[in-house]
Amino acid sequence: MMRAIIVLLVIGCLLFMIRVLLFKTGLIFVAKKWWRFIEDCFHVHQFFKVPEFNEGMQENQLYRKVYVYLNSLTSIEDSDFTNLFTGKKSNDIVLGLDPNQLIQDNFLGAPLSWVNQDDSATARTLVLKLRKADRRRILRPYLQHIHAVSDELEQKKKRDLRLFVNLRNDRDGCCGRWRSVPFTHPSTFDTISMETDLKNRVKSDLESFLKGKHYYHRLGRVWKRSYLLYGPSGTGKSSFAAAMASFMSYDVYDVDLSRVADDEDLRSLLLQTTSKSVILIEDLDRFLVEKPAAVSLSGVLNFMDGVLNSCCFEERVMVFTMNSKDHVDQALLRPGRIDVHIHFPLCDFSSFKTLASSYLGLKDHKLFPQVEEIFQNGSSLSPAEIGELMIANRNSPSRALKSVITALQTDGEGRGAANAGRRLDKSGSKKSTDADSGEHGGVFSRENTVKEFRKLYGLLTLKNSRKSQSFDLAAAEKDS
Ligand SMILES: Nc1ncnc2c1ncn2[C@@H]1O[C@H](COP(=O)(O)OP(=O)(O)OP(=O)(O)O)[C@@H](O)[C@H]1O
Ligand SMILES: [Mg+2]
């Protein structure tokens, strides 16, 4: 009897020491791994692949959800290799899947594992491995669980907007053509010096769009809206486009047409964009004149029309910027292709005062009357030029204003008249050119309330008698 007790004690001590050894040295993970391997040998498995792109090179939404879900699993820390990234805050450490990393999971008592297949030759794929005996019972509820968890994570995490740029198509079509970085452009509608009324109308137009899904579908139209921001260099077009994206919490796809091989390539780029995004094409006029790529005009027109079935083009806002519309094929600007035209003119005295207030904190100054007179004599500069002068002299407002006056008198001579003159040429009064030419149909009086915009899809011409900025929505009469 005594001998049996001693043997049991020795075995107990041995087991305890082995346990301590296993946990202290981490060998427990090796033991678990071997145990799983031996167990697996006695089961038949099934594999389910979740590719990043479907055969049409469109993003596979399930891939994105599984990726978010796996990155949230604590078992990601048990993998042999895991990436560490800095999160939003500098002291945040975020774990990220490593190429070909194995992640274990367990659902309703069934062991599962995922492999993050990511070799540069093919598009990225997540592969689920589960026992055949468990498939019927858990596959569907497991995928629903993944959807629920990833949706919750997406909701919880404030949407970190992303800026996507397109790569050259020298990667034989694999692995997607967009690379993204966090979108942190500081511009908001508040930082852009623009007439408040005009800014509010753009906001209201965007809000109507965001709520307009059923309205567009009832009209049988793709739920998209396109804006043309045009005006001289340095007048805030790019900043405004960034402000629009931030306002809507939309990602930005910045299309560099010079990196697009041909029309087909442009279409496939579009296919890979996701909903809730701004698709930005800068300096379209320059592209159409210089044509640095093999994209044809009809390719651009189709791109602008979103000539794709609606599933691939929903919830997109297209923003085109130009320095001038004068040399552009008018087919590009017709209603339905460009819904809203917004002109960004050079500064006048009122926008100058807005800049002086934001950059120098000045509401008034003894030099203001002199500045006003120079503007009235037809001189002007872009907000970028005036902004830079104010920033350079922000510690001395008087010196800043004197440098603006000097610049207006030297570089700005006549530019204001030329800029305003574009409006005056057609009408002899301070209205926007588009409104006068009537090229987009009728002119709406300023009394138009925002609800007029809501009633109409397409283009409204709004006579904006204010001299500083025009918000000319040219109406397609027949659509109204
Ligand atoms: N209306 C404005 N209000 C405030 N800042 C402005 C405005 N316009 C331009 N700026 C400032 O000038 C700089 C250039 O602006 P932005 O790049 O948006 O001009 P742009 O019209 O896109 O010029 P380009 O046609 O050369 O691309 C930015 O730093 C921006 O902050
Ligand atoms: Mg720009």
Coordinates of C-alpha atoms and ligand atoms in Angstrom, one line a residue:
M1 CA 0.0 0.0 0.0
M2 CA 2.7 2.4 1.0
R3 CA 4.6 1.6 -2.2
A4 CA 1.5 2.5 -4.3
I5 CA 1.2 5.9 -2.5
I6 CA 4.9 6.7 -3.1
V7 CA 4.5 5.8 -6.8
L8 CA 1.5 8.0 -7.1
L9 CA 3.3 10.9 -5.4
V10 CA 6.3 10.5 -7.7
I11 CA 4.0 10.4 -10.8
G12 CA 2.1 13.5 -9.5
C13 CA 5.4 15.3 -8.9
L14 CA 6.6 14.4 -12.4
L15 CA 3.4 15.5 -14.0
F16 CA 3.6 18.8 -12.1
M17 CA 7.2 19.4 -13.1
I18 CA 6.4 18.6 -16.7
R19 CA 3.4 21.0 -16.6
V20 CA 5.6 23.8 -15.2
L21 CA 8.3 23.0 -17.8
L22 CA 5.8 23.1 -20.6
F23 CA 4.2 26.4 -19.6
K24 CA 7.5 28.1 -18.5
T25 CA 9.2 27.3 -21.8
G26 CA 6.2 27.7 -24.1
L27 CA 6.6 24.1 -25.1
I28 CA 2.9 23.8 -24.3
F29 CA 2.2 25.4 -27.7
V30 CA 4.4 22.8 -29.4
A31 CA 2.6 20.1 -27.6
K32 CA -0.8 21.5 -28.5
K33 CA 0.4 21.8 -32.1
W34 CA 1.5 18.1 -32.2
W35 CA -1.7 17.0 -30.5
R36 CA -3.8 18.9 -33.1
F37 CA -1.7 17.3 -35.9
I38 CA -2.3 13.8 -34.5
E39 CA -6.0 14.5 -34.0
D40 CA -6.3 15.9 -37.6
C41 CA -4.8 12.7 -38.9
F42 CA -8.0 11.0 -37.8
H43 CA -10.4 13.4 -39.6
V44 CA -11.3 14.3 -43.2
H45 CA -11.1 18.1 -43.9
Q46 CA -12.7 20.5 -46.3
F47 CA -11.1 23.7 -47.6
F48 CA -13.0 26.9 -48.6
K49 CA -11.1 29.6 -50.4
V50 CA -12.1 33.3 -50.0
P51 CA -10.2 35.2 -52.8
E52 CA -9.7 38.9 -52.5
F53 CA -11.2 39.6 -56.0
N54 CA -13.8 37.7 -57.9
E55 CA -13.4 36.6 -61.5
G56 CA -14.4 40.1 -62.7
M57 CA -11.6 41.6 -60.6
Q58 CA -14.1 43.1 -58.3
E59 CA -13.4 43.3 -54.6
N60 CA -14.9 40.2 -52.8
Q61 CA -16.7 41.8 -49.8
L62 CA -16.5 38.5 -47.9
Y63 CA -12.7 38.6 -48.1
R64 CA -12.7 42.0 -46.4
K65 CA -15.0 40.8 -43.7
V66 CA -13.0 37.7 -43.0
Y67 CA -9.8 39.7 -43.0
V68 CA -11.2 42.2 -40.4
Y69 CA -12.6 39.2 -38.3
L70 CA -9.3 37.3 -38.3
N71 CA -7.3 40.4 -37.3
S72 CA -9.6 40.7 -34.3
L73 CA -9.0 37.1 -33.1
T74 CA -6.8 36.7 -30.0
S75 CA -5.5 33.5 -31.5
I76 CA -3.7 35.6 -34.0
E77 CA -1.1 36.1 -31.2
D78 CA -0.5 32.4 -31.0
S79 CA 0.6 32.2 -34.6
D80 CA 4.3 31.6 -35.3
F81 CA 4.5 34.9 -37.3
T82 CA 2.3 38.0 -36.9
N83 CA 2.9 41.6 -38.1
L84 CA 2.8 44.5 -35.6
F85 CA 1.6 47.9 -36.8
T86 CA 1.2 51.2 -35.1
G87 CA -2.5 51.9 -34.7
K88 CA -4.3 55.3 -34.9
K89 CA -2.6 56.5 -31.8
S90 CA 1.2 56.2 -31.6
N91 CA 1.0 53.9 -28.6
D92 CA -1.6 51.7 -30.2
I93 CA -0.1 48.4 -31.4
V94 CA -2.3 46.6 -34.0
L95 CA -1.6 43.0 -35.0
G96 CA -1.9 42.2 -38.7
L97 CA -1.9 39.0 -40.7
D98 CA 1.3 37.8 -42.1
P99 CA 1.4 36.2 -45.5
N100 CA 0.8 32.5 -45.2
Q101 CA 0.0 32.8 -41.5
L102 CA -2.1 30.1 -39.9
I103 CA -4.8 31.3 -37.5
Q104 CA -6.7 28.8 -35.3
D105 CA -10.3 29.4 -34.4
N106 CA -13.1 27.5 -32.7
F107 CA -16.8 27.8 -33.3
L108 CA -19.6 25.9 -31.5
G109 CA -16.9 23.4 -30.3
A110 CA -15.5 22.8 -33.8
P111 CA -11.8 23.5 -34.4
L112 CA -11.2 25.6 -37.6
S113 CA -8.2 27.2 -39.0
W114 CA -7.5 29.9 -41.7
V115 CA -4.4 30.4 -43.8
N116 CA -3.7 33.8 -45.3
Q117 CA -2.4 32.8 -48.7
D118 CA -0.6 35.9 -50.0
D119 CA 2.2 35.2 -52.4
S120 CA 2.9 38.0 -54.8
A121 CA 2.2 35.8 -57.9
T122 CA -1.6 35.4 -57.3
A123 CA -4.3 37.5 -55.7
R124 CA -4.6 37.2 -52.0
T125 CA -6.8 34.4 -50.7
L126 CA -8.0 33.3 -47.2
V127 CA -8.4 29.5 -46.9
L128 CA -10.7 28.0 -44.3
K129 CA -10.0 24.4 -43.2
L130 CA -12.6 22.6 -41.2
R131 CA -13.6 19.0 -40.5
K132 CA -16.0 17.5 -43.0
A133 CA -18.1 16.1 -40.1
D134 CA -18.6 19.6 -38.8
R135 CA -19.4 21.4 -42.1
R136 CA -23.1 20.9 -42.2
R137 CA -23.6 22.0 -38.6
I138 CA -21.3 25.0 -38.5
L139 CA -20.3 26.5 -41.9
R140 CA -23.3 28.8 -42.4
P141 CA -23.7 30.0 -38.8
Y142 CA -19.9 30.5 -38.7
L143 CA -20.0 32.8 -41.8
Q144 CA -22.9 34.7 -40.3
H145 CA -20.9 35.1 -37.1
I146 CA -18.0 36.5 -39.1
H147 CA -20.3 38.9 -40.9
A148 CA -21.8 40.1 -37.6
V149 CA -18.4 40.5 -35.9
S150 CA -16.8 42.3 -38.8
D151 CA -19.8 44.6 -39.3
E152 CA -19.7 45.4 -35.6
L153 CA -15.9 46.1 -35.7
E154 CA -16.3 48.3 -38.8
Q155 CA -19.1 50.2 -37.0
K156 CA -17.2 50.5 -33.8
K157 CA -13.9 51.6 -35.3
K158 CA -14.5 55.2 -36.5
R159 CA -14.2 54.7 -40.2
D160 CA -10.5 55.4 -41.0
L161 CA -10.8 56.9 -44.4
R162 CA -8.4 55.6 -46.9
L163 CA -6.7 57.3 -49.9
F164 CA -6.2 54.8 -52.8
V165 CA -3.8 55.5 -55.7
N166 CA -3.7 53.4 -58.8
L167 CA -0.5 51.5 -59.8
R168 CA 0.7 50.9 -63.3
N169 CA -0.8 47.8 -64.9
D170 CA 2.5 45.9 -65.1
R171 CA 1.5 43.3 -62.5
D172 CA -0.4 41.1 -65.0
G173 CA -3.7 41.9 -63.4
C174 CA -3.1 40.1 -60.2
C175 CA -3.3 41.5 -56.7
G176 CA -5.4 44.5 -57.4
R177 CA -4.3 47.8 -58.8
W178 CA -5.0 50.1 -55.9
R179 CA -2.7 50.8 -53.0
S180 CA -4.1 52.6 -50.0
V181 CA -2.8 54.8 -47.2
P182 CA -4.8 56.5 -44.4
F183 CA -6.6 59.5 -45.7
T184 CA -5.7 62.4 -43.4
H185 CA -6.1 65.5 -45.6
P186 CA -6.8 68.3 -43.1
S187 CA -9.2 70.2 -45.4
T188 CA -12.8 70.5 -44.3
F189 CA -15.6 72.7 -45.5
D190 CA -14.7 75.0 -42.5
T191 CA -11.1 75.5 -43.7
I192 CA -12.1 76.4 -47.3
S193 CA -12.7 80.1 -47.8
M194 CA -15.9 80.1 -49.8
E195 CA -19.2 81.9 -49.5
T196 CA -21.2 80.3 -46.7
D197 CA -24.3 80.1 -48.8
L198 CA -22.5 78.3 -51.6
K199 CA -20.8 75.9 -49.2
N200 CA -24.2 75.1 -47.5
R201 CA -25.7 74.3 -50.9
V202 CA -23.0 71.9 -51.7
K203 CA -23.4 70.3 -48.3
S204 CA -27.1 70.0 -48.8
D205 CA -26.6 68.6 -52.3
L206 CA -24.2 66.0 -50.8
E207 CA -26.7 65.2 -48.0
S208 CA -29.5 64.7 -50.5
F209 CA -27.2 62.3 -52.4
L210 CA -26.3 60.3 -49.3
K211 CA -30.0 59.9 -48.6
G212 CA -31.0 59.4 -52.2
K213 CA -30.6 55.7 -52.7
H214 CA -34.3 54.9 -53.2
Y215 CA -34.9 58.1 -55.1
Y216 CA -32.2 57.2 -57.7
H217 CA -33.4 53.6 -58.0
R218 CA -37.0 54.7 -58.4
L219 CA -35.7 56.8 -61.4
G220 CA -33.9 53.8 -62.7
R221 CA -30.6 55.6 -62.3
V222 CA -27.3 54.5 -60.8
W223 CA -26.9 56.0 -57.4
K224 CA -23.9 58.2 -58.2
R225 CA -23.3 61.9 -58.5
S226 CA -20.6 63.8 -60.3
Y227 CA -19.1 67.2 -59.6
L228 CA -16.8 69.4 -61.7
L229 CA -14.6 71.8 -59.7
Y230 CA -13.0 74.2 -62.1
G231 CA -11.0 77.4 -61.8
P232 CA -7.4 78.7 -61.9
S233 CA -4.6 77.0 -60.1
G234 CA -4.5 77.4 -56.4
T235 CA -8.2 78.2 -55.9
G236 CA -9.0 75.3 -53.6
K237 CA -10.3 72.6 -56.0
S238 CA -8.3 69.7 -54.6
S239 CA -8.8 70.9 -51.0
F240 CA -12.5 71.1 -51.7
A241 CA -12.6 67.5 -53.1
A242 CA -10.9 66.3 -49.9
A243 CA -13.4 68.3 -47.8
M244 CA -16.2 66.6 -49.7
A245 CA -14.8 63.1 -48.9
S246 CA -14.3 64.0 -45.2
F247 CA -17.8 65.4 -45.1
M248 CA -19.3 62.2 -46.4
S249 CA -16.8 59.9 -44.7
Y250 CA -16.0 58.4 -48.1
D251 CA -12.7 56.9 -49.1
V252 CA -10.9 58.6 -52.0
Y253 CA -9.7 56.8 -55.2
D254 CA -7.3 59.3 -56.8
V255 CA -7.1 58.2 -60.4
D256 CA -3.8 59.0 -62.1
L257 CA -4.8 58.7 -65.8
S258 CA -1.2 58.7 -66.9
R259 CA -0.8 55.3 -65.2
V260 CA -3.8 53.8 -67.1
A261 CA -2.9 51.7 -70.0
D262 CA -6.2 51.9 -72.0
D263 CA -10.0 52.1 -71.8
E264 CA -10.3 48.5 -70.6
D265 CA -7.7 49.1 -67.9
L266 CA -9.7 52.2 -66.8
R267 CA -12.8 50.1 -66.5
S268 CA -11.1 47.4 -64.5
L269 CA -9.8 50.1 -62.1
L270 CA -13.3 51.3 -61.6
L271 CA -14.5 47.7 -60.9
Q272 CA -12.0 47.5 -58.0
T273 CA -13.3 50.6 -56.3
T274 CA -15.7 50.1 -53.3
S275 CA -18.9 51.8 -52.5
K276 CA -19.0 54.9 -50.3
S277 CA -16.1 56.4 -52.1
V278 CA -15.1 59.6 -54.0
I279 CA -13.5 58.8 -57.4
L280 CA -11.2 61.8 -58.1
I281 CA -9.8 62.7 -61.4
E282 CA -7.6 65.8 -61.2
D283 CA -6.7 68.2 -64.1
L284 CA -9.0 66.3 -66.5
D285 CA -8.7 69.3 -69.0
R286 CA -4.9 69.0 -69.1
F287 CA -5.2 65.2 -69.6
L288 CA -7.6 65.6 -72.5
V289 CA -5.3 68.1 -74.2
E290 CA -1.9 66.3 -73.5
K291 CA -3.3 62.7 -73.5
P292 CA -0.3 61.2 -71.7
A293 CA -2.0 57.7 -71.8
A294 CA -3.8 55.6 -74.3
V295 CA -7.2 56.3 -72.8
S296 CA -9.6 57.5 -75.4
L297 CA -12.2 60.2 -75.0
S298 CA -15.0 57.6 -75.2
G299 CA -13.1 55.7 -72.5
V300 CA -13.3 58.7 -70.3
L301 CA -16.9 59.4 -71.2
N302 CA -17.8 55.8 -70.3
F303 CA -15.8 56.1 -67.1
M304 CA -17.7 59.3 -66.3
D305 CA -21.1 57.7 -67.1
G306 CA -20.1 54.7 -64.9
V307 CA -21.2 52.5 -67.8
L308 CA -21.2 49.5 -65.6
N309 CA -24.1 47.6 -64.1
S310 CA -25.2 49.3 -61.1
C311 CA -23.8 46.8 -58.6
C312 CA -20.3 48.1 -59.4
F313 CA -21.0 51.8 -59.4
E314 CA -23.4 52.4 -56.5
E315 CA -22.7 55.0 -53.8
R316 CA -19.9 56.7 -55.7
V317 CA -19.3 60.4 -56.0
M318 CA -17.1 61.4 -59.0
V319 CA -15.1 64.6 -58.7
F320 CA -13.3 66.1 -61.7
T321 CA -11.1 69.1 -61.4
M322 CA -10.1 71.4 -64.3
N323 CA -8.4 74.8 -64.6
S324 CA -10.8 75.7 -67.4
K325 CA -13.8 74.3 -69.2
D326 CA -13.2 76.4 -72.3
H327 CA -11.1 73.8 -74.2
V328 CA -13.0 70.7 -73.2
D329 CA -15.4 68.8 -75.4
Q330 CA -18.8 69.9 -74.2
A331 CA -20.0 66.2 -74.4
L332 CA -18.0 65.7 -71.2
L333 CA -20.0 68.3 -69.4
R334 CA -23.5 67.4 -70.3
P335 CA -26.1 66.7 -67.6
G336 CA -25.9 63.2 -66.2
R337 CA -22.2 63.2 -66.9
I338 CA -21.4 66.1 -64.7
D339 CA -24.3 66.9 -62.3
V340 CA -22.8 69.9 -60.4
H341 CA -20.4 72.5 -61.7
I342 CA -18.6 74.6 -59.1
H343 CA -16.5 77.5 -60.1
F344 CA -13.4 78.4 -58.0
P345 CA -12.4 81.9 -59.0
L346 CA -9.5 83.9 -57.9
C347 CA -9.9 85.9 -54.7
D348 CA -11.9 89.0 -54.4
F349 CA -12.1 91.3 -51.4
S350 CA -14.6 89.2 -49.5
S351 CA -12.7 86.0 -49.8
F352 CA -9.5 87.9 -49.0
K353 CA -11.1 89.0 -45.7
T354 CA -12.0 85.4 -45.0
L355 CA -8.4 84.4 -45.5
A356 CA -7.2 87.3 -43.4
S357 CA -9.5 86.1 -40.6
S358 CA -8.4 82.5 -40.8
Y359 CA -4.6 83.0 -41.4
L360 CA -4.0 86.2 -39.5
G361 CA -7.0 86.5 -37.1
L362 CA -7.8 89.9 -38.6
K363 CA -11.4 91.1 -38.8
D364 CA -10.5 94.5 -39.9
H365 CA -7.3 96.6 -40.5
K366 CA -6.3 100.1 -41.5
L367 CA -4.9 98.6 -44.8
F368 CA -8.1 96.9 -45.8
P369 CA -9.5 99.9 -47.7
Q370 CA -6.4 100.0 -49.8
V371 CA -6.7 96.2 -50.5
E372 CA -10.3 96.6 -51.4
E373 CA -9.5 99.3 -53.9
I374 CA -6.8 97.2 -55.6
F375 CA -9.3 94.4 -56.0
Q376 CA -11.9 96.7 -57.4
N377 CA -9.3 97.9 -59.9
G378 CA -9.3 94.4 -61.3
S379 CA -6.2 92.9 -59.6
S380 CA -6.5 89.5 -58.0
L381 CA -4.5 86.5 -56.8
S382 CA -5.4 82.9 -56.0
P383 CA -6.2 81.9 -52.4
A384 CA -3.1 79.8 -52.4
E385 CA -0.9 82.8 -53.3
I386 CA -2.5 85.0 -50.7
G387 CA -2.5 82.2 -48.1
E388 CA 1.2 81.6 -48.6
L389 CA 2.0 85.4 -48.1
M390 CA 0.0 85.5 -44.9
I391 CA 1.6 82.3 -43.5
A392 CA 5.1 83.7 -44.3
N393 CA 4.2 86.9 -42.4
R394 CA 1.8 85.5 -39.8
N395 CA 3.7 87.1 -36.9
S396 CA 3.2 90.6 -38.3
P397 CA -0.3 91.2 -39.8
S398 CA 0.7 94.6 -41.2
R399 CA 3.7 93.1 -43.0
A400 CA 1.5 90.3 -44.3
L401 CA -1.0 92.8 -45.7
K402 CA 1.7 95.0 -47.2
S403 CA 3.2 91.9 -49.0
V404 CA -0.3 91.0 -50.3
I405 CA -0.7 94.6 -51.6
T406 CA 2.6 94.4 -53.3
A407 CA 1.9 91.0 -54.8
L408 CA -1.6 92.2 -56.0
Q409 CA 0.0 95.3 -57.6
T410 CA 2.8 93.2 -59.4
D411 CA 1.6 89.6 -60.0
G412 CA -2.1 90.3 -59.7
E413 CA -2.5 93.1 -62.2
G414 CA -5.5 92.5 -64.3
R415 CA -6.0 88.9 -63.3
G416 CA -9.1 89.7 -61.3
A417 CA -10.7 91.5 -64.3
A418 CA -9.7 88.5 -66.6
N419 CA -11.2 86.1 -64.1
A420 CA -14.4 88.1 -63.5
G421 CA -14.4 89.0 -67.2
R422 CA -15.0 85.4 -68.1
R423 CA -18.4 85.9 -66.4
L424 CA -18.9 89.3 -67.9
D425 CA -18.1 88.3 -71.5
K426 CA -21.4 86.5 -72.0
S427 CA -23.8 88.5 -70.0
G428 CA -22.6 92.0 -69.1
S429 CA -23.6 91.3 -65.5
K430 CA -22.0 89.4 -62.6
K431 CA -23.4 86.0 -63.3
S432 CA -21.7 82.8 -64.0
T433 CA -20.9 82.0 -67.6
D434 CA -22.8 78.8 -67.6
A435 CA -25.9 80.5 -66.5
D436 CA -25.7 83.1 -69.2
S437 CA -24.9 80.8 -72.0
G438 CA -27.9 78.8 -71.0
E439 CA -26.0 75.9 -72.4
H440 CA -27.5 73.8 -69.7
G441 CA -31.0 75.0 -69.9
G442 CA -33.0 77.5 -67.8
V443 CA -31.7 79.8 -65.2
F444 CA -33.1 79.5 -61.7
S445 CA -33.6 82.6 -59.7
R446 CA -31.7 82.9 -56.5
E447 CA -34.9 82.3 -54.6
N448 CA -34.5 78.6 -55.3
T449 CA -34.6 76.9 -52.0
V450 CA -32.7 73.8 -51.3
K451 CA -35.9 71.8 -51.8
E452 CA -35.8 72.7 -55.5
F453 CA -32.5 70.7 -55.7
R454 CA -34.1 67.8 -54.0
K455 CA -36.9 67.7 -56.5
L456 CA -34.6 67.6 -59.5
Y457 CA -32.1 65.1 -60.5
G458 CA -29.6 66.5 -62.9
L459 CA -28.5 70.0 -63.4
L460 CA -29.9 73.2 -62.3
T461 CA -28.6 76.5 -63.4
L462 CA -28.6 78.8 -60.4
K463 CA -27.9 82.5 -61.1
N464 CA -25.5 83.3 -58.4
S465 CA -25.4 87.1 -58.4
R466 CA -22.8 87.0 -55.6
K467 CA -19.6 88.1 -57.2
S468 CA -17.2 85.8 -55.3
Q469 CA -18.1 82.2 -56.1
S470 CA -20.6 80.7 -58.5
F471 CA -22.4 77.5 -57.8
D472 CA -23.7 76.9 -61.2
L473 CA -25.9 73.8 -61.4
A474 CA -26.9 73.8 -64.9
A475 CA -30.4 72.3 -65.2
A476 CA -31.4 69.7 -67.8
E477 CA -34.8 71.4 -68.4
K478 CA -36.4 68.3 -69.7
D479 CA -35.5 66.4 -66.5
S480 CA -37.0 69.0 -64.3
Ligands
LIG1 N1 -10.6 78.8 -51.1 C1 -9.6 78.4 -50.3 N2 -9.6 78.5 -49.0 C2 -8.6 78.2 -48.2 N3 -7.4 77.7 -48.6 C3 -7.3 77.6 -50.0 C4 -8.3 78.0 -50.9 N4 -7.9 77.7 -52.1 C5 -6.6 77.3 -52.0 N5 -6.3 77.2 -50.7 C6 -5.0 76.8 -50.2 O1 -4.1 76.8 -51.3 C7 -3.3 75.6 -51.4 C8 -3.6 74.9 -52.8 O2 -5.0 74.6 -52.8 P1 -5.5 73.4 -53.8 O3 -4.4 72.5 -54.0 O4 -6.8 72.9 -53.3 O5 -5.7 74.3 -55.1 P2 -6.1 73.7 -56.6 O6 -7.2 74.5 -57.0 O7 -6.3 72.3 -56.5 O8 -4.8 74.0 -57.4 P3 -4.3 73.3 -58.7 O9 -5.3 73.6 -59.8 O10 -3.0 73.8 -59.0 O11 -4.3 71.8 -58.4 C9 -3.8 74.7 -50.3 O12 -2.9 74.7 -49.3 C10 -5.1 75.3 -49.8 O13 -5.2 75.2 -48.4
MG2 MG -5.4 70.6 -57.4

